Short mmCIF file of C-alpha atoms in Angstrom, two decimals:
data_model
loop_
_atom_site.label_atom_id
_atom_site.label_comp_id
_atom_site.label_asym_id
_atom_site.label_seq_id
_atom_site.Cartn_x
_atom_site.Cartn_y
_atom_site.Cartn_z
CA UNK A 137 -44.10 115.25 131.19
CA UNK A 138 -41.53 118.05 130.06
CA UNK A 139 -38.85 114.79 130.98
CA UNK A 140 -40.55 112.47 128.75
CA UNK A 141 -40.61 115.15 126.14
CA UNK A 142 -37.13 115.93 126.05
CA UNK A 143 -36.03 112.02 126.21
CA UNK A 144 -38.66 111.79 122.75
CA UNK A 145 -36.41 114.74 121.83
CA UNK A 146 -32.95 112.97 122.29
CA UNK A 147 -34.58 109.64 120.72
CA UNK A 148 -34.21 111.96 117.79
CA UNK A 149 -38.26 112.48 117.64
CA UNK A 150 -39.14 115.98 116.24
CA UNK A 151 -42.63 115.93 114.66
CA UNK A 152 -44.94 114.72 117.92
CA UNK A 153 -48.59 114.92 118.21
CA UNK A 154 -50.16 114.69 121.32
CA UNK A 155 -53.51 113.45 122.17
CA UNK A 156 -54.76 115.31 125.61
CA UNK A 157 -58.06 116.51 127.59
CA UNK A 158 -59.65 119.84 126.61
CA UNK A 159 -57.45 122.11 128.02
CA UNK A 160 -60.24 124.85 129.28
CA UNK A 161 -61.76 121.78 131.28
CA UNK A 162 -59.18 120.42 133.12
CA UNK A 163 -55.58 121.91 135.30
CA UNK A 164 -54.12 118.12 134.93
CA UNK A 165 -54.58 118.51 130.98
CA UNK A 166 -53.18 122.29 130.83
CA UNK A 167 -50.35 121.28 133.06
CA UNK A 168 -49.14 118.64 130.97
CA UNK A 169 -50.08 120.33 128.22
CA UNK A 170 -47.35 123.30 129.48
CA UNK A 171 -44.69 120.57 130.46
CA UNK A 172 -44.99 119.28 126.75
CA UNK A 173 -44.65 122.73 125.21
CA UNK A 174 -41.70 123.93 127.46
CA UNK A 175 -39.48 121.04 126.20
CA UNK A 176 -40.53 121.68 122.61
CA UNK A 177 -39.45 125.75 123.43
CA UNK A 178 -36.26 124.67 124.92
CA UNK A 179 -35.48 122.39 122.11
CA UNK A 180 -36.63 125.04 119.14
CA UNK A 181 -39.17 122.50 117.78
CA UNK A 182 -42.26 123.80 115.90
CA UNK A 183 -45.51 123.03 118.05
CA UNK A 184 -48.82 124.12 116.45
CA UNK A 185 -51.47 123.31 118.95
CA UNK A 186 -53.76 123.56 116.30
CA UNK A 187 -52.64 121.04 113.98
CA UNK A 188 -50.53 119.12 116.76
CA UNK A 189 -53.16 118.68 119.99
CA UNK A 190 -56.11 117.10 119.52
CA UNK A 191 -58.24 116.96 122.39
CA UNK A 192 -60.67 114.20 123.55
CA UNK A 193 -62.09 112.92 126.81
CA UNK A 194 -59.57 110.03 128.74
CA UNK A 195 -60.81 106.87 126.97
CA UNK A 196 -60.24 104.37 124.59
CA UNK A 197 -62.80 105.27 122.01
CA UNK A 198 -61.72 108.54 122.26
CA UNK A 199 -57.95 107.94 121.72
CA UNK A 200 -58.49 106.23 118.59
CA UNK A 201 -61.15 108.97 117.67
CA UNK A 202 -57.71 111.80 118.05
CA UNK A 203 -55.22 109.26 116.20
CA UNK A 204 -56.85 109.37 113.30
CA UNK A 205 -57.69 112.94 113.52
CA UNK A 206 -53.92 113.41 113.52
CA UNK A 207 -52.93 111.04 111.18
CA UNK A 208 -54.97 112.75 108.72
CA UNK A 209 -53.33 115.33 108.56
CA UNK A 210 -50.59 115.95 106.18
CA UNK A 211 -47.52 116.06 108.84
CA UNK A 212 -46.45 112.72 109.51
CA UNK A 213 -45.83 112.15 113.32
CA UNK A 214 -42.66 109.80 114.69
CA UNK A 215 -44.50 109.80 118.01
CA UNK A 216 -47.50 110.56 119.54
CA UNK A 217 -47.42 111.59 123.36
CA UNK A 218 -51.04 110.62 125.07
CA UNK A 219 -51.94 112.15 128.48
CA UNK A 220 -53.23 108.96 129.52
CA UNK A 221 -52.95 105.17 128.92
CA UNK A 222 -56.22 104.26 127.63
CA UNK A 223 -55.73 107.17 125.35
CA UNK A 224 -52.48 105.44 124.11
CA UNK A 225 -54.31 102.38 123.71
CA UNK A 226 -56.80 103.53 121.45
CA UNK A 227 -54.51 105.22 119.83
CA UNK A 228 -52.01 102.37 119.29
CA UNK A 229 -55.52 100.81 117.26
CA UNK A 230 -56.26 103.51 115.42
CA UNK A 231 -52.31 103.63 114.02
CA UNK A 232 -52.43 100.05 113.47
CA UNK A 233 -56.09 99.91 111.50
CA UNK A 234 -54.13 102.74 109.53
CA UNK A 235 -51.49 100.61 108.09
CA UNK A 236 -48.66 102.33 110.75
CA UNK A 237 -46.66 100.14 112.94
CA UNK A 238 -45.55 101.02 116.34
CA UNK A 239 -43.32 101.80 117.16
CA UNK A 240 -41.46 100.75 113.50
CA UNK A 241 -43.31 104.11 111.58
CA UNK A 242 -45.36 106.11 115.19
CA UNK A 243 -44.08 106.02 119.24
CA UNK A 244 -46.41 105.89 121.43
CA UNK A 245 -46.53 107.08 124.61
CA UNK A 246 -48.99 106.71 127.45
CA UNK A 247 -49.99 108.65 131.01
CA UNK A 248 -50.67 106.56 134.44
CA UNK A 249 -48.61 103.36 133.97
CA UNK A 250 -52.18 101.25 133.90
CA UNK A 251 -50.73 97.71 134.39
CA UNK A 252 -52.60 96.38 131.47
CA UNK A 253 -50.29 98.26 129.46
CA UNK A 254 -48.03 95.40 129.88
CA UNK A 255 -50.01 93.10 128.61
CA UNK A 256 -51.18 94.76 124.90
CA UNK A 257 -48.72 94.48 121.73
CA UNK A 258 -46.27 96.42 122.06
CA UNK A 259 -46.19 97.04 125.50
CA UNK A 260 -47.23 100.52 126.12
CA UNK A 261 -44.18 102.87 127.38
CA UNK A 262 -45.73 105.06 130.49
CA UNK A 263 -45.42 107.67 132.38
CA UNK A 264 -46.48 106.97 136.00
CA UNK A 265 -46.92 108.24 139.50
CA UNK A 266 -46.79 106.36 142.62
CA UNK A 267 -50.22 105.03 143.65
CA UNK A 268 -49.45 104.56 147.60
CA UNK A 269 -47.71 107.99 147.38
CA UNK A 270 -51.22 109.39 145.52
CA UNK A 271 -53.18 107.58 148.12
CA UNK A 272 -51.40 107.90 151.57
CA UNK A 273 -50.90 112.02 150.65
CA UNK A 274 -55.07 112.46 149.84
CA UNK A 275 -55.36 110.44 153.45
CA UNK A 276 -53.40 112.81 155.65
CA UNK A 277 -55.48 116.10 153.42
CA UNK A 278 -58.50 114.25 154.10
CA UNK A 279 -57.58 113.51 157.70
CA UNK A 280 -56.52 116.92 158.30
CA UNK A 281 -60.16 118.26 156.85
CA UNK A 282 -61.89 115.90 158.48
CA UNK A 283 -60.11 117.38 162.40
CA UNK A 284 -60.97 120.41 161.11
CA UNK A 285 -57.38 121.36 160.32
CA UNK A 286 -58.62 122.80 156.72
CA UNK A 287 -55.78 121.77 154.58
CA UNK A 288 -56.05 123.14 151.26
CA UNK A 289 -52.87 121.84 149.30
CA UNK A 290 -52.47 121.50 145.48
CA UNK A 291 -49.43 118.94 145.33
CA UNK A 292 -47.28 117.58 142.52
CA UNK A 293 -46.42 113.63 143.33
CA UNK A 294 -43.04 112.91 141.14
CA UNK A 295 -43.51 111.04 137.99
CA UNK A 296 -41.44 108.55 136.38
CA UNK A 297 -41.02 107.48 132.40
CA UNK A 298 -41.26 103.51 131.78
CA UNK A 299 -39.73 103.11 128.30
CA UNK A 300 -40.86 100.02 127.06
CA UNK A 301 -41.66 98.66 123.38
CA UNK A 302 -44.01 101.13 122.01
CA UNK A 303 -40.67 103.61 121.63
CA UNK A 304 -37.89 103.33 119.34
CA UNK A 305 -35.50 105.99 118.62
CA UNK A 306 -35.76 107.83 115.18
CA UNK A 307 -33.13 106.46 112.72
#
């Protein structure tokens, strides 16, 4: 996340609003959530989580529900970082049924690399961890529990940014 951050950051991008989980709820949230607000430290960019993170559960309805919450607002945003892809999505709506264009006027950017972000308008630029690297690491923990080996492991698979058409660089 901090890498998708700081590549917003050299797209010239300095007023971002992220849309995220409830950060007392859930470690992937707060994590990402710390990733996001390192880059903005390093960087010297004003972050108010109060008037920059709005939190909502991971779904559509939801990510429209915290784009307009933030558009509301009187800061206007270049880009809006969402901690997952159907947050992005319903965010994308929400900009759009607000008279914004993405990624002319807002950038979006999603969480997951969903592959039906490649199929809405503008294609949805990602972040995204390998599925078969997700899925072959929880069968060797779950193998190893299962022979009694008791692996307890809190991991961190690699992500990767897909910049697609839902960014543009700040002009």
């Amino acid at each position: 996340v901090k890498q998708t951050m700081e590549r917003l950051i050299q797209m010239g991008h300095r007023n971002i609003g992220i849309i995220g989980g409830y950060l007392d709820r859930s470690d992937t949230s707060q994590r990402r959530f710390e990733g996001c607000s390192l880059a903005f430290r390093e960087h010297d960019i004003a972050f108010d989580p109060t008037r920059d993170y709005v939190s909502a559960r991971f779904s559509y309805t939801e990510g429209y529900r915290a784009a307009k919450e933030l558009t509301a607002g009187k800061k206007r945003y270049t880009a809006v970082f969402c901690m997952a892809d159907v947050m992005a999505m319903g965010a994308i709506r929400a900009l759009v049924d607000s008279g914004l264009r993405v990624p002319e006027d807002v950038s979006v950017v999603g969480f997951d690399g969903l592959p039906i972000g490649e199929f809405i308008v503008p294609r949805l630029s990602t972040v995204s961890q390998s599925v078969e690297e997700l899925a072959q690491r929880g069968i060797e923990l779950l193998r190893g529990n299962i022979e009694g080996k008791r692996i307890c492991a809190r991991e961190i698979i690699p992500a990767q940014s897909q910049w697609k058409e839902s960014v543009k660089a700040v002009e």
